[in-house]
Amino acid sequence: MSKREPAMIFIFITLLIDVIGFGIIIPVIPKLITELTGGTLSDASVYGGWLMFSFATMQFLFSPIFGGLSDKYGRRPVLLLSLFGFGIDYMLLALSPNIGWLFVGRIFAGITGASFTTATAYIADISTPDKRAQNFGMIGAAFGLGFIIGPVIGGLLGQFGSRIPFYASAVITLVNWLYGYFVLPESLSKENRRPFDWKRANPVGSLMQLKKYPIISGLVISLVCVYIAAHSVQSTWSYFTMEQFKWSEGMVGYSLGVVGILVAFVQGFLIRFTTPKLGPKNSVYIGLALYTLGLILFAFANQSWMMFAFLIPYCLGGVAGPALQGIMSNQVPDNEQGELQGALTSLISITSIVGPPLMTNLFSYYTAPVQGFYFPGAPFMAGAMFMLISLLFAMRTLKRTGVK
């Protein structure tokens, strides 16, 4: 076994536990918000969107800083700080006496929450250029497996109280922090480190650095549209299924477990065959087209079984993400991978500033009792339009490059 293989196992387990902790709380967020505010599910969806907005705003401001710090001091200390911050966040959420404390917890997590940014740079450090797309798929596989386990546990624990899953998340995240402290090795060699520069370690400076790489700057719009579209599912799945099909917290958890199985299969297994066979460019095209189809189908689902059936084309769209990341990462030298991932996380954070309020307010507007036109699937239709725009921009950019 080469040195890269155990390192991949370590980072995979670290991310897996991180996602389980996050997944546990998803099914009960709507219930906790309604308890704290006394409002309806439609009202809770708006609060949920603004909570994600608060987290994303902090991520946008601080991800480039942590990306730059990881390029100077290494990935390990930054990743450990991030995991510790998430553990504190979950404790704050569990103990929240009012809705304001939920916002405090999310802001704190947004400041320290650089786990996926640093993990992506970590994987780039230990991957050869031809294996990066496949290894980035390990992030998706960890995400998928975490969503098999986390939401199912959250749905079950939620039956004993809306705060119990938050305590469970705090415990599992802090255990993950301890695991990383004793087991996770450093991936960035000292000769590949660079000085920390405040001009580059800010959202604007970090994004401006992307201009140096024409392919990356050309794919920025495509990437932004993908992540805005994804929030039509991420931000409204629990609210939509509870409203449209009267699902319980447990059922929401089981459905997200199915999402996790499909994502883990696609990104942990399938892309190891599709990416070499199709090539990165065609993987992007086909994946974005499948994402678009899946979102349109979600929008018009009127029976529970349809949501499970329509997850198949939607999750198969996951072949696009690792291919897109691989194309971008291969344009950047080793000592700037942390900066690249910090800049991309800032971009994702911008979409998380825009996406959740947009999608949850669409859901709230089209499910409000005073609204004449009832259409809870409106966020999914908006997401499909963003995915289609992403596909068009990706085709325009990649046709002018040598990427196959």
mmCIF file of C-alpha atoms in Angstrom:
data_model
loop_
_atom_site.group_PDB
_atom_site.id
_atom_site.type_symbol
_atom_site.label_atom_id
_atom_site.label_comp_id
_atom_site.label_asym_id
_atom_site.label_seq_id
_atom_site.Cartn_x
_atom_site.Cartn_y
_atom_site.Cartn_z
ATOM 1 C CA MET A 1 0.000 0.000 0.000
ATOM 2 C CA SER A 2 1.471 3.344 -1.001
ATOM 3 C CA LYS A 3 1.582 6.342 1.328
ATOM 4 C CA ARG A 4 -1.241 7.935 -0.634
ATOM 5 C CA GLU A 5 -3.672 5.097 0.032
ATOM 6 C CA PRO A 6 -3.726 5.242 3.853
ATOM 7 C CA ALA A 7 -3.890 9.044 3.666
ATOM 8 C CA MET A 8 -7.001 8.762 1.468
ATOM 9 C CA ILE A 9 -8.538 6.376 3.999
ATOM 10 C CA PHE A 10 -7.838 8.805 6.850
ATOM 11 C CA ILE A 11 -9.342 11.794 5.067
ATOM 12 C CA PHE A 12 -12.329 9.727 3.887
ATOM 13 C CA ILE A 13 -13.179 8.611 7.442
ATOM 14 C CA THR A 14 -12.724 12.158 8.755
ATOM 15 C CA LEU A 15 -15.106 13.556 6.133
ATOM 16 C CA LEU A 16 -17.552 10.683 6.620
ATOM 17 C CA ILE A 17 -17.910 11.361 10.346
ATOM 18 C CA ASP A 18 -18.162 15.096 9.620
ATOM 19 C CA VAL A 19 -21.065 14.533 7.207
ATOM 20 C CA ILE A 20 -22.820 12.112 9.577
ATOM 21 C CA GLY A 21 -22.795 14.838 12.227
ATOM 22 C CA PHE A 22 -24.289 17.332 9.771
ATOM 23 C CA GLY A 23 -26.802 14.834 8.370
ATOM 24 C CA ILE A 24 -28.193 13.937 11.788
ATOM 25 C CA ILE A 25 -29.715 17.409 12.287
ATOM 26 C CA ILE A 26 -31.356 17.863 8.866
ATOM 27 C CA PRO A 27 -34.655 16.015 9.482
ATOM 28 C CA VAL A 28 -35.373 17.945 12.706
ATOM 29 C CA ILE A 29 -34.402 21.491 11.670
ATOM 30 C CA PRO A 30 -37.970 22.358 10.518
ATOM 31 C CA LYS A 31 -39.444 21.039 13.790
ATOM 32 C CA LEU A 32 -36.959 22.941 15.983
ATOM 33 C CA ILE A 33 -37.574 26.197 14.105
ATOM 34 C CA THR A 34 -41.366 25.875 14.411
ATOM 35 C CA GLU A 35 -40.982 25.172 18.152
ATOM 36 C CA LEU A 36 -38.805 28.243 18.690
ATOM 37 C CA THR A 37 -40.886 30.609 16.539
ATOM 38 C CA GLY A 38 -44.416 29.223 16.901
ATOM 39 C CA GLY A 39 -44.901 29.641 13.131
ATOM 40 C CA THR A 40 -46.015 27.352 10.306
ATOM 41 C CA LEU A 41 -43.848 25.082 8.163
ATOM 42 C CA SER A 42 -43.994 27.714 5.422
ATOM 43 C CA ASP A 43 -42.672 30.311 7.893
ATOM 44 C CA ALA A 44 -39.993 27.915 9.161
ATOM 45 C CA SER A 45 -38.650 27.447 5.637
ATOM 46 C CA VAL A 46 -37.845 31.167 5.440
ATOM 47 C CA TYR A 47 -35.943 31.060 8.749
ATOM 48 C CA GLY A 48 -34.135 27.961 7.481
ATOM 49 C CA GLY A 49 -33.035 29.848 4.392
ATOM 50 C CA TRP A 50 -31.684 32.766 6.416
ATOM 51 C CA LEU A 51 -29.821 30.403 8.755
ATOM 52 C CA MET A 52 -28.028 28.958 5.731
ATOM 53 C CA PHE A 53 -27.440 32.512 4.501
ATOM 54 C CA SER A 54 -25.697 33.394 7.790
ATOM 55 C CA PHE A 55 -23.455 30.337 7.626
ATOM 56 C CA ALA A 56 -22.596 30.936 3.970
ATOM 57 C CA THR A 57 -21.751 34.615 4.468
ATOM 58 C CA MET A 58 -19.159 33.714 7.102
ATOM 59 C CA GLN A 59 -17.827 30.945 4.849
ATOM 60 C CA PHE A 60 -17.433 33.458 2.026
ATOM 61 C CA LEU A 61 -15.443 35.830 4.206
ATOM 62 C CA PHE A 62 -13.261 33.305 6.047
ATOM 63 C CA SER A 63 -12.703 30.362 3.645
ATOM 64 C CA PRO A 64 -9.945 32.188 1.688
ATOM 65 C CA ILE A 65 -8.184 32.971 4.971
ATOM 66 C CA PHE A 66 -8.218 29.337 6.059
ATOM 67 C CA GLY A 67 -7.243 28.238 2.535
ATOM 68 C CA GLY A 68 -4.218 30.548 2.685
ATOM 69 C CA LEU A 69 -3.350 29.387 6.197
ATOM 70 C CA SER A 70 -3.475 25.764 5.047
ATOM 71 C CA ASP A 71 -1.009 26.603 2.240
ATOM 72 C CA LYS A 72 1.384 28.065 4.829
ATOM 73 C CA TYR A 73 0.955 25.850 7.906
ATOM 74 C CA GLY A 74 -0.395 22.654 6.347
ATOM 75 C CA ARG A 75 -3.815 21.059 6.002
ATOM 76 C CA ARG A 76 -3.917 19.172 9.302
ATOM 77 C CA PRO A 77 -4.135 22.066 11.843
ATOM 78 C CA VAL A 78 -6.743 23.931 9.784
ATOM 79 C CA LEU A 79 -8.883 20.807 9.391
ATOM 80 C CA LEU A 80 -8.733 20.092 13.134
ATOM 81 C CA LEU A 81 -9.742 23.674 13.990
ATOM 82 C CA SER A 82 -12.693 23.395 11.628
ATOM 83 C CA LEU A 83 -13.932 20.136 13.159
ATOM 84 C CA PHE A 84 -13.691 21.594 16.668
ATOM 85 C CA GLY A 85 -15.704 24.630 15.548
ATOM 86 C CA PHE A 86 -18.496 22.420 14.204
ATOM 87 C CA GLY A 87 -18.657 20.537 17.514
ATOM 88 C CA ILE A 88 -19.125 23.802 19.425
ATOM 89 C CA ASP A 89 -21.761 24.904 16.891
ATOM 90 C CA TYR A 90 -23.886 21.797 17.437
ATOM 91 C CA MET A 91 -23.771 22.315 21.207
ATOM 92 C CA LEU A 92 -24.972 25.897 20.774
ATOM 93 C CA LEU A 93 -27.826 24.717 18.546
ATOM 94 C CA ALA A 94 -28.825 22.018 21.036
ATOM 95 C CA LEU A 95 -28.963 24.536 23.912
ATOM 96 C CA SER A 96 -30.609 27.380 21.967
ATOM 97 C CA PRO A 97 -33.360 29.070 24.043
ATOM 98 C CA ASN A 98 -34.595 31.109 21.057
ATOM 99 C CA ILE A 99 -34.156 31.519 17.308
ATOM 100 C CA GLY A 100 -31.402 34.109 17.796
ATOM 101 C CA TRP A 101 -29.068 31.488 19.272
ATOM 102 C CA LEU A 102 -29.512 29.329 16.179
ATOM 103 C CA PHE A 103 -28.079 32.220 14.184
ATOM 104 C CA VAL A 104 -25.167 32.612 16.649
ATOM 105 C CA GLY A 105 -24.299 28.936 16.238
ATOM 106 C CA ARG A 106 -24.464 29.043 12.447
ATOM 107 C CA ILE A 107 -22.303 32.185 12.295
ATOM 108 C CA PHE A 108 -19.656 30.580 14.515
ATOM 109 C CA ALA A 109 -19.659 27.416 12.375
ATOM 110 C CA GLY A 110 -19.348 29.511 9.223
ATOM 111 C CA ILE A 111 -16.236 31.257 10.552
ATOM 112 C CA THR A 112 -14.414 28.042 11.454
ATOM 113 C CA GLY A 113 -16.054 25.674 8.975
ATOM 114 C CA ALA A 114 -13.283 25.022 6.460
ATOM 115 C CA SER A 115 -13.338 21.213 6.654
ATOM 116 C CA PHE A 116 -14.362 20.512 3.059
ATOM 117 C CA THR A 117 -12.130 23.266 1.665
ATOM 118 C CA THR A 118 -9.095 21.855 3.432
ATOM 119 C CA ALA A 119 -10.042 18.247 2.702
ATOM 120 C CA THR A 120 -10.265 19.030 -1.014
ATOM 121 C CA ALA A 121 -6.803 20.633 -0.925
ATOM 122 C CA TYR A 122 -5.585 17.606 1.070
ATOM 123 C CA ILE A 123 -6.809 15.242 -1.645
ATOM 124 C CA ALA A 124 -5.190 17.425 -4.325
ATOM 125 C CA ASP A 125 -1.880 17.183 -2.399
ATOM 126 C CA ILE A 126 -1.815 13.389 -2.420
ATOM 127 C CA SER A 127 -3.283 12.812 -5.910
ATOM 128 C CA THR A 128 -1.554 12.589 -9.260
ATOM 129 C CA PRO A 129 -3.153 14.817 -11.951
ATOM 130 C CA ASP A 130 -4.722 11.874 -13.783
ATOM 131 C CA LYS A 131 -6.341 10.576 -10.561
ATOM 132 C CA ARG A 132 -7.641 13.831 -9.118
ATOM 133 C CA ALA A 133 -11.147 13.633 -10.619
ATOM 134 C CA GLN A 134 -11.568 10.099 -9.289
ATOM 135 C CA ASN A 135 -10.167 10.966 -5.867
ATOM 136 C CA PHE A 136 -12.353 14.069 -5.604
ATOM 137 C CA GLY A 137 -15.188 11.600 -5.995
ATOM 138 C CA MET A 138 -14.215 10.285 -2.544
ATOM 139 C CA ILE A 139 -15.599 13.530 -1.116
ATOM 140 C CA GLY A 140 -18.905 12.749 -2.786
ATOM 141 C CA ALA A 141 -18.726 9.160 -1.553
ATOM 142 C CA ALA A 142 -18.130 10.348 2.036
ATOM 143 C CA PHE A 143 -20.988 12.789 1.594
ATOM 144 C CA GLY A 144 -23.204 9.993 0.274
ATOM 145 C CA LEU A 145 -22.382 7.469 2.995
ATOM 146 C CA GLY A 146 -22.738 10.165 5.644
ATOM 147 C CA PHE A 147 -26.186 10.885 4.288
ATOM 148 C CA ILE A 148 -27.079 7.199 4.462
ATOM 149 C CA ILE A 149 -26.241 7.105 8.141
ATOM 150 C CA GLY A 150 -26.743 10.659 9.466
ATOM 151 C CA PRO A 151 -30.317 11.554 8.443
ATOM 152 C CA VAL A 152 -31.605 8.074 9.334
ATOM 153 C CA ILE A 153 -30.131 8.430 12.826
ATOM 154 C CA GLY A 154 -31.481 12.003 13.011
ATOM 155 C CA GLY A 155 -34.961 10.896 12.000
ATOM 156 C CA LEU A 156 -34.965 8.173 14.653
ATOM 157 C CA LEU A 157 -33.521 10.377 17.406
ATOM 158 C CA GLY A 158 -35.904 13.192 16.465
ATOM 159 C CA GLN A 159 -38.781 11.086 17.739
ATOM 160 C CA PHE A 160 -37.381 11.568 21.271
ATOM 161 C CA GLY A 161 -37.117 15.356 20.964
ATOM 162 C CA SER A 162 -36.017 17.945 18.433
ATOM 163 C CA ARG A 163 -32.780 18.726 20.325
ATOM 164 C CA ILE A 164 -31.484 15.175 20.823
ATOM 165 C CA PRO A 165 -29.975 14.938 17.291
ATOM 166 C CA PHE A 166 -27.965 18.121 17.918
ATOM 167 C CA TYR A 167 -26.359 16.629 21.022
ATOM 168 C CA ALA A 168 -25.573 13.493 19.010
ATOM 169 C CA SER A 169 -23.980 15.602 16.267
ATOM 170 C CA ALA A 170 -21.853 17.475 18.800
ATOM 171 C CA VAL A 171 -20.558 14.226 20.291
ATOM 172 C CA ILE A 172 -19.781 12.558 16.971
ATOM 173 C CA THR A 173 -18.049 15.671 15.588
ATOM 174 C CA LEU A 174 -15.848 16.091 18.656
ATOM 175 C CA VAL A 175 -14.965 12.391 18.487
ATOM 176 C CA ASN A 176 -14.006 13.019 14.861
ATOM 177 C CA TRP A 177 -11.800 15.895 15.992
ATOM 178 C CA LEU A 178 -10.028 13.568 18.435
ATOM 179 C CA TYR A 179 -9.651 10.939 15.710
ATOM 180 C CA GLY A 180 -8.072 13.491 13.385
ATOM 181 C CA TYR A 181 -5.759 14.757 16.136
ATOM 182 C CA PHE A 182 -4.274 11.316 16.780
ATOM 183 C CA VAL A 183 -4.498 9.700 13.337
ATOM 184 C CA LEU A 184 -4.621 12.224 10.472
ATOM 185 C CA PRO A 185 -1.172 12.877 8.912
ATOM 186 C CA GLU A 186 -0.041 16.108 7.252
ATOM 187 C CA SER A 187 -0.305 16.073 3.450
ATOM 188 C CA LEU A 188 1.490 19.277 2.390
ATOM 189 C CA SER A 189 5.273 18.984 2.343
ATOM 190 C CA LYS A 190 7.266 21.985 3.591
ATOM 191 C CA GLU A 191 8.809 22.621 0.179
ATOM 192 C CA ASN A 192 5.327 23.070 -1.313
ATOM 193 C CA ARG A 193 4.199 25.670 1.225
ATOM 194 C CA ARG A 194 3.947 29.374 0.493
ATOM 195 C CA PRO A 195 3.856 32.550 2.629
ATOM 196 C CA PHE A 196 0.502 33.821 3.835
ATOM 197 C CA ASP A 197 -0.597 36.932 1.932
ATOM 198 C CA TRP A 198 -3.551 39.026 3.135
ATOM 199 C CA LYS A 199 -4.033 40.436 -0.366
ATOM 200 C CA ARG A 200 -4.784 36.935 -1.599
ATOM 201 C CA ALA A 201 -6.449 35.666 1.591
ATOM 202 C CA ASN A 202 -9.698 37.576 1.180
ATOM 203 C CA PRO A 203 -12.766 36.800 -0.940
ATOM 204 C CA VAL A 204 -12.042 39.373 -3.639
ATOM 205 C CA GLY A 205 -8.283 38.740 -3.802
ATOM 206 C CA SER A 206 -8.775 34.987 -3.814
ATOM 207 C CA LEU A 207 -11.322 35.142 -6.630
ATOM 208 C CA MET A 208 -9.120 37.525 -8.628
ATOM 209 C CA GLN A 209 -6.368 34.892 -8.592
ATOM 210 C CA LEU A 210 -8.637 32.667 -10.690
ATOM 211 C CA LYS A 211 -8.102 35.086 -13.590
ATOM 212 C CA LYS A 212 -4.638 33.619 -14.068
ATOM 213 C CA TYR A 213 -6.217 30.388 -15.297
ATOM 214 C CA PRO A 214 -8.486 30.918 -18.336
ATOM 215 C CA ILE A 215 -10.247 27.562 -18.116
ATOM 216 C CA ILE A 216 -11.064 28.076 -14.425
ATOM 217 C CA SER A 217 -12.343 31.620 -14.892
ATOM 218 C CA GLY A 218 -14.431 30.438 -17.831
ATOM 219 C CA LEU A 219 -16.070 27.715 -15.736
ATOM 220 C CA VAL A 220 -16.864 29.979 -12.788
ATOM 221 C CA ILE A 221 -20.335 30.899 -14.078
ATOM 222 C CA SER A 222 -21.108 27.250 -14.731
ATOM 223 C CA LEU A 223 -20.015 26.282 -11.225
ATOM 224 C CA VAL A 224 -21.992 29.107 -9.619
ATOM 225 C CA CYS A 225 -25.168 28.019 -11.436
ATOM 226 C CA VAL A 226 -24.688 24.388 -10.372
ATOM 227 C CA TYR A 227 -24.486 25.290 -6.715
ATOM 228 C CA ILE A 228 -27.420 27.696 -6.801
ATOM 229 C CA ALA A 229 -29.468 24.975 -8.487
ATOM 230 C CA ALA A 230 -28.407 22.404 -5.890
ATOM 231 C CA HIS A 231 -29.957 24.541 -3.163
ATOM 232 C CA SER A 232 -33.368 23.855 -4.632
ATOM 233 C CA VAL A 233 -32.892 20.361 -3.179
ATOM 234 C CA GLN A 234 -30.600 21.026 -0.220
ATOM 235 C CA SER A 235 -32.618 23.927 1.181
ATOM 236 C CA THR A 236 -36.164 22.690 0.583
ATOM 237 C CA TRP A 237 -36.187 18.860 0.574
ATOM 238 C CA SER A 238 -37.425 18.525 4.172
ATOM 239 C CA TYR A 239 -39.979 21.324 3.811
ATOM 240 C CA PHE A 240 -41.213 20.142 0.388
ATOM 241 C CA THR A 241 -41.719 16.504 1.384
ATOM 242 C CA MET A 242 -43.401 17.443 4.679
ATOM 243 C CA GLU A 243 -45.740 19.837 2.859
ATOM 244 C CA GLN A 244 -46.477 17.797 -0.282
ATOM 245 C CA PHE A 245 -46.565 14.268 1.187
ATOM 246 C CA LYS A 246 -46.940 14.906 4.954
ATOM 247 C CA TRP A 247 -43.721 13.024 5.677
ATOM 248 C CA SER A 248 -42.528 12.655 9.280
ATOM 249 C CA GLU A 249 -39.005 13.476 10.443
ATOM 250 C CA GLY A 250 -38.261 9.749 10.266
ATOM 251 C CA MET A 251 -39.438 9.483 6.657
ATOM 252 C CA VAL A 252 -37.363 12.518 5.684
ATOM 253 C CA GLY A 253 -34.364 10.826 7.273
ATOM 254 C CA TYR A 254 -34.966 7.578 5.372
ATOM 255 C CA SER A 255 -35.334 9.440 2.069
ATOM 256 C CA LEU A 256 -32.037 11.243 2.626
ATOM 257 C CA GLY A 257 -30.514 7.866 3.408
ATOM 258 C CA VAL A 258 -31.552 6.752 -0.088
ATOM 259 C CA VAL A 259 -29.980 9.937 -1.482
ATOM 260 C CA GLY A 260 -26.807 8.982 0.335
ATOM 261 C CA ILE A 261 -26.766 5.459 -1.110
ATOM 262 C CA LEU A 262 -27.138 6.783 -4.647
ATOM 263 C CA VAL A 263 -24.540 9.546 -4.209
ATOM 264 C CA ALA A 264 -22.070 7.103 -2.656
ATOM 265 C CA PHE A 265 -22.592 4.659 -5.529
ATOM 266 C CA VAL A 266 -22.151 7.327 -8.213
ATOM 267 C CA GLN A 267 -19.209 9.232 -6.750
ATOM 268 C CA GLY A 268 -17.490 6.433 -4.885
ATOM 269 C CA PHE A 269 -17.814 3.730 -7.554
ATOM 270 C CA LEU A 270 -19.437 4.678 -10.845
ATOM 271 C CA ILE A 271 -17.200 7.647 -11.739
ATOM 272 C CA ARG A 272 -14.125 5.411 -11.582
ATOM 273 C CA PHE A 273 -15.489 3.865 -14.772
ATOM 274 C CA THR A 274 -17.409 6.743 -16.361
ATOM 275 C CA THR A 275 -14.692 9.414 -16.085
ATOM 276 C CA PRO A 276 -12.000 7.376 -17.909
ATOM 277 C CA LYS A 277 -14.584 6.109 -20.427
ATOM 278 C CA LEU A 278 -16.372 9.390 -21.173
ATOM 279 C CA GLY A 279 -13.572 11.838 -20.391
ATOM 280 C CA PRO A 280 -13.958 14.867 -18.070
ATOM 281 C CA LYS A 281 -15.710 17.058 -20.675
ATOM 282 C CA ASN A 282 -18.448 14.589 -21.583
ATOM 283 C CA SER A 283 -18.873 13.699 -17.911
ATOM 284 C CA VAL A 284 -19.657 17.366 -17.234
ATOM 285 C CA TYR A 285 -22.133 17.571 -20.129
ATOM 286 C CA ILE A 286 -24.004 14.366 -19.321
ATOM 287 C CA GLY A 287 -24.039 15.033 -15.586
ATOM 288 C CA LEU A 288 -25.506 18.527 -15.915
ATOM 289 C CA ALA A 289 -28.181 17.261 -18.324
ATOM 290 C CA LEU A 290 -29.208 14.541 -15.838
ATOM 291 C CA TYR A 291 -29.308 17.057 -12.989
ATOM 292 C CA THR A 292 -31.685 19.219 -15.059
ATOM 293 C CA LEU A 293 -33.977 16.280 -15.827
ATOM 294 C CA GLY A 294 -34.100 15.173 -12.196
ATOM 295 C CA LEU A 295 -35.079 18.635 -10.941
ATOM 296 C CA ILE A 296 -37.904 18.969 -13.469
ATOM 297 C CA LEU A 297 -39.262 15.589 -12.395
ATOM 298 C CA PHE A 298 -39.097 16.554 -8.689
ATOM 299 C CA ALA A 299 -41.098 19.703 -9.396
ATOM 300 C CA PHE A 300 -44.117 17.751 -10.649
ATOM 301 C CA ALA A 301 -43.978 14.744 -8.311
ATOM 302 C CA ASN A 302 -47.365 14.174 -6.677
ATOM 303 C CA GLN A 303 -46.809 10.807 -4.984
ATOM 304 C CA SER A 304 -44.144 9.752 -2.495
ATOM 305 C CA TRP A 305 -42.707 6.939 -4.620
ATOM 306 C CA MET A 306 -41.950 9.430 -7.401
ATOM 307 C CA MET A 307 -39.396 11.240 -5.248
ATOM 308 C CA PHE A 308 -37.446 8.010 -4.832
ATOM 309 C CA ALA A 309 -37.682 7.099 -8.534
ATOM 310 C CA PHE A 310 -36.652 10.579 -9.678
ATOM 311 C CA LEU A 311 -33.610 10.511 -7.410
ATOM 312 C CA ILE A 312 -31.990 8.124 -9.899
ATOM 313 C CA PRO A 313 -31.437 10.591 -12.783
ATOM 314 C CA TYR A 314 -30.730 13.417 -10.340
ATOM 315 C CA CYS A 315 -28.010 11.518 -8.449
ATOM 316 C CA LEU A 316 -26.504 10.174 -11.689
ATOM 317 C CA GLY A 317 -25.861 13.833 -12.466
ATOM 318 C CA GLY A 318 -23.149 13.582 -9.798
ATOM 319 C CA VAL A 319 -20.668 12.448 -12.462
ATOM 320 C CA ALA A 320 -20.322 16.141 -13.390
ATOM 321 C CA GLY A 321 -18.955 17.528 -10.111
ATOM 322 C CA PRO A 322 -15.703 15.554 -9.704
ATOM 323 C CA ALA A 323 -14.950 15.949 -13.423
ATOM 324 C CA LEU A 324 -15.386 19.719 -13.145
ATOM 325 C CA GLN A 325 -13.197 19.853 -10.030
ATOM 326 C CA GLY A 326 -10.553 17.728 -11.718
ATOM 327 C CA ILE A 327 -10.418 20.031 -14.767
ATOM 328 C CA MET A 328 -9.951 23.046 -12.535
ATOM 329 C CA SER A 329 -7.422 21.488 -10.159
ATOM 330 C CA ASN A 330 -5.183 20.323 -13.011
ATOM 331 C CA GLN A 331 -4.685 23.957 -14.099
ATOM 332 C CA VAL A 332 -3.074 24.971 -10.760
ATOM 333 C CA PRO A 333 0.406 24.241 -9.275
ATOM 334 C CA ASP A 334 0.729 22.204 -6.061
ATOM 335 C CA ASN A 335 1.547 25.159 -3.806
ATOM 336 C CA GLU A 336 -1.668 26.978 -4.803
ATOM 337 C CA GLN A 337 -4.168 24.136 -4.362
ATOM 338 C CA GLY A 338 -5.277 25.469 -0.962
ATOM 339 C CA GLU A 339 -5.811 28.919 -2.424
ATOM 340 C CA LEU A 340 -7.791 27.448 -5.336
ATOM 341 C CA GLN A 341 -10.032 25.417 -3.044
ATOM 342 C CA GLY A 342 -10.489 28.448 -0.770
ATOM 343 C CA ALA A 343 -11.545 30.529 -3.776
ATOM 344 C CA LEU A 344 -13.931 27.828 -4.963
ATOM 345 C CA THR A 345 -15.377 27.559 -1.456
ATOM 346 C CA SER A 346 -15.902 31.328 -1.518
ATOM 347 C CA LEU A 347 -17.796 30.882 -4.777
ATOM 348 C CA ILE A 348 -19.875 28.113 -3.243
ATOM 349 C CA SER A 349 -20.508 30.386 -0.263
ATOM 350 C CA ILE A 350 -21.749 33.132 -2.579
ATOM 351 C CA THR A 351 -24.239 30.664 -4.025
ATOM 352 C CA SER A 352 -25.209 29.673 -0.475
ATOM 353 C CA ILE A 353 -25.815 33.338 0.290
ATOM 354 C CA VAL A 354 -28.109 33.604 -2.729
ATOM 355 C CA GLY A 355 -29.501 30.065 -3.067
ATOM 356 C CA PRO A 356 -31.180 29.219 0.270
ATOM 357 C CA PRO A 357 -33.131 32.511 0.672
ATOM 358 C CA LEU A 358 -34.126 32.353 -3.003
ATOM 359 C CA MET A 359 -35.345 28.740 -2.867
ATOM 360 C CA THR A 360 -36.963 28.829 0.574
ATOM 361 C CA ASN A 361 -38.760 32.090 -0.192
ATOM 362 C CA LEU A 362 -40.021 30.587 -3.461
ATOM 363 C CA PHE A 363 -41.300 27.608 -1.467
ATOM 364 C CA SER A 364 -42.884 29.870 1.145
ATOM 365 C CA TYR A 365 -44.519 32.100 -1.493
ATOM 366 C CA TYR A 366 -46.051 29.231 -3.454
ATOM 367 C CA THR A 367 -47.278 27.369 -0.347
ATOM 368 C CA ALA A 368 -48.624 30.350 1.631
ATOM 369 C CA PRO A 369 -52.390 30.190 2.330
ATOM 370 C CA VAL A 370 -52.941 33.649 0.815
ATOM 371 C CA GLN A 371 -51.270 32.700 -2.478
ATOM 372 C CA GLY A 372 -53.719 31.724 -5.197
ATOM 373 C CA PHE A 373 -51.321 29.531 -7.206
ATOM 374 C CA TYR A 374 -50.163 26.569 -5.100
ATOM 375 C CA PHE A 375 -46.955 25.015 -6.454
ATOM 376 C CA PRO A 376 -44.510 23.672 -3.823
ATOM 377 C CA GLY A 377 -42.270 22.388 -6.629
ATOM 378 C CA ALA A 378 -41.399 25.947 -7.707
ATOM 379 C CA PRO A 379 -37.831 25.791 -6.226
ATOM 380 C CA PHE A 380 -37.066 22.676 -8.274
ATOM 381 C CA MET A 381 -38.145 24.372 -11.504
ATOM 382 C CA ALA A 382 -35.923 27.334 -10.664
ATOM 383 C CA GLY A 383 -33.076 24.888 -9.998
ATOM 384 C CA ALA A 384 -33.620 23.200 -13.376
ATOM 385 C CA MET A 385 -33.275 26.560 -15.126
ATOM 386 C CA PHE A 386 -29.984 27.270 -13.338
ATOM 387 C CA MET A 387 -28.668 23.801 -14.252
ATOM 388 C CA LEU A 388 -29.525 24.374 -17.903
ATOM 389 C CA ILE A 389 -27.671 27.698 -17.867
ATOM 390 C CA SER A 390 -24.692 25.927 -16.281
ATOM 391 C CA LEU A 391 -24.661 23.342 -19.066
ATOM 392 C CA LEU A 392 -24.699 26.020 -21.746
ATOM 393 C CA PHE A 393 -21.773 27.919 -20.181
ATOM 394 C CA ALA A 394 -19.772 24.704 -19.668
ATOM 395 C CA MET A 395 -20.213 23.759 -23.318
ATOM 396 C CA ARG A 396 -19.156 27.239 -24.431
ATOM 397 C CA THR A 397 -15.998 27.218 -22.288
ATOM 398 C CA LEU A 398 -14.811 23.642 -22.786
ATOM 399 C CA LYS A 399 -15.279 23.708 -26.563
ATOM 400 C CA ARG A 400 -12.548 26.379 -26.723
ATOM 401 C CA THR A 401 -10.046 24.340 -24.704
ATOM 402 C CA GLY A 402 -8.041 21.179 -25.201
ATOM 403 C CA VAL A 403 -9.891 19.333 -22.434
ATOM 404 C CA LYS A 404 -11.221 15.979 -23.621
#
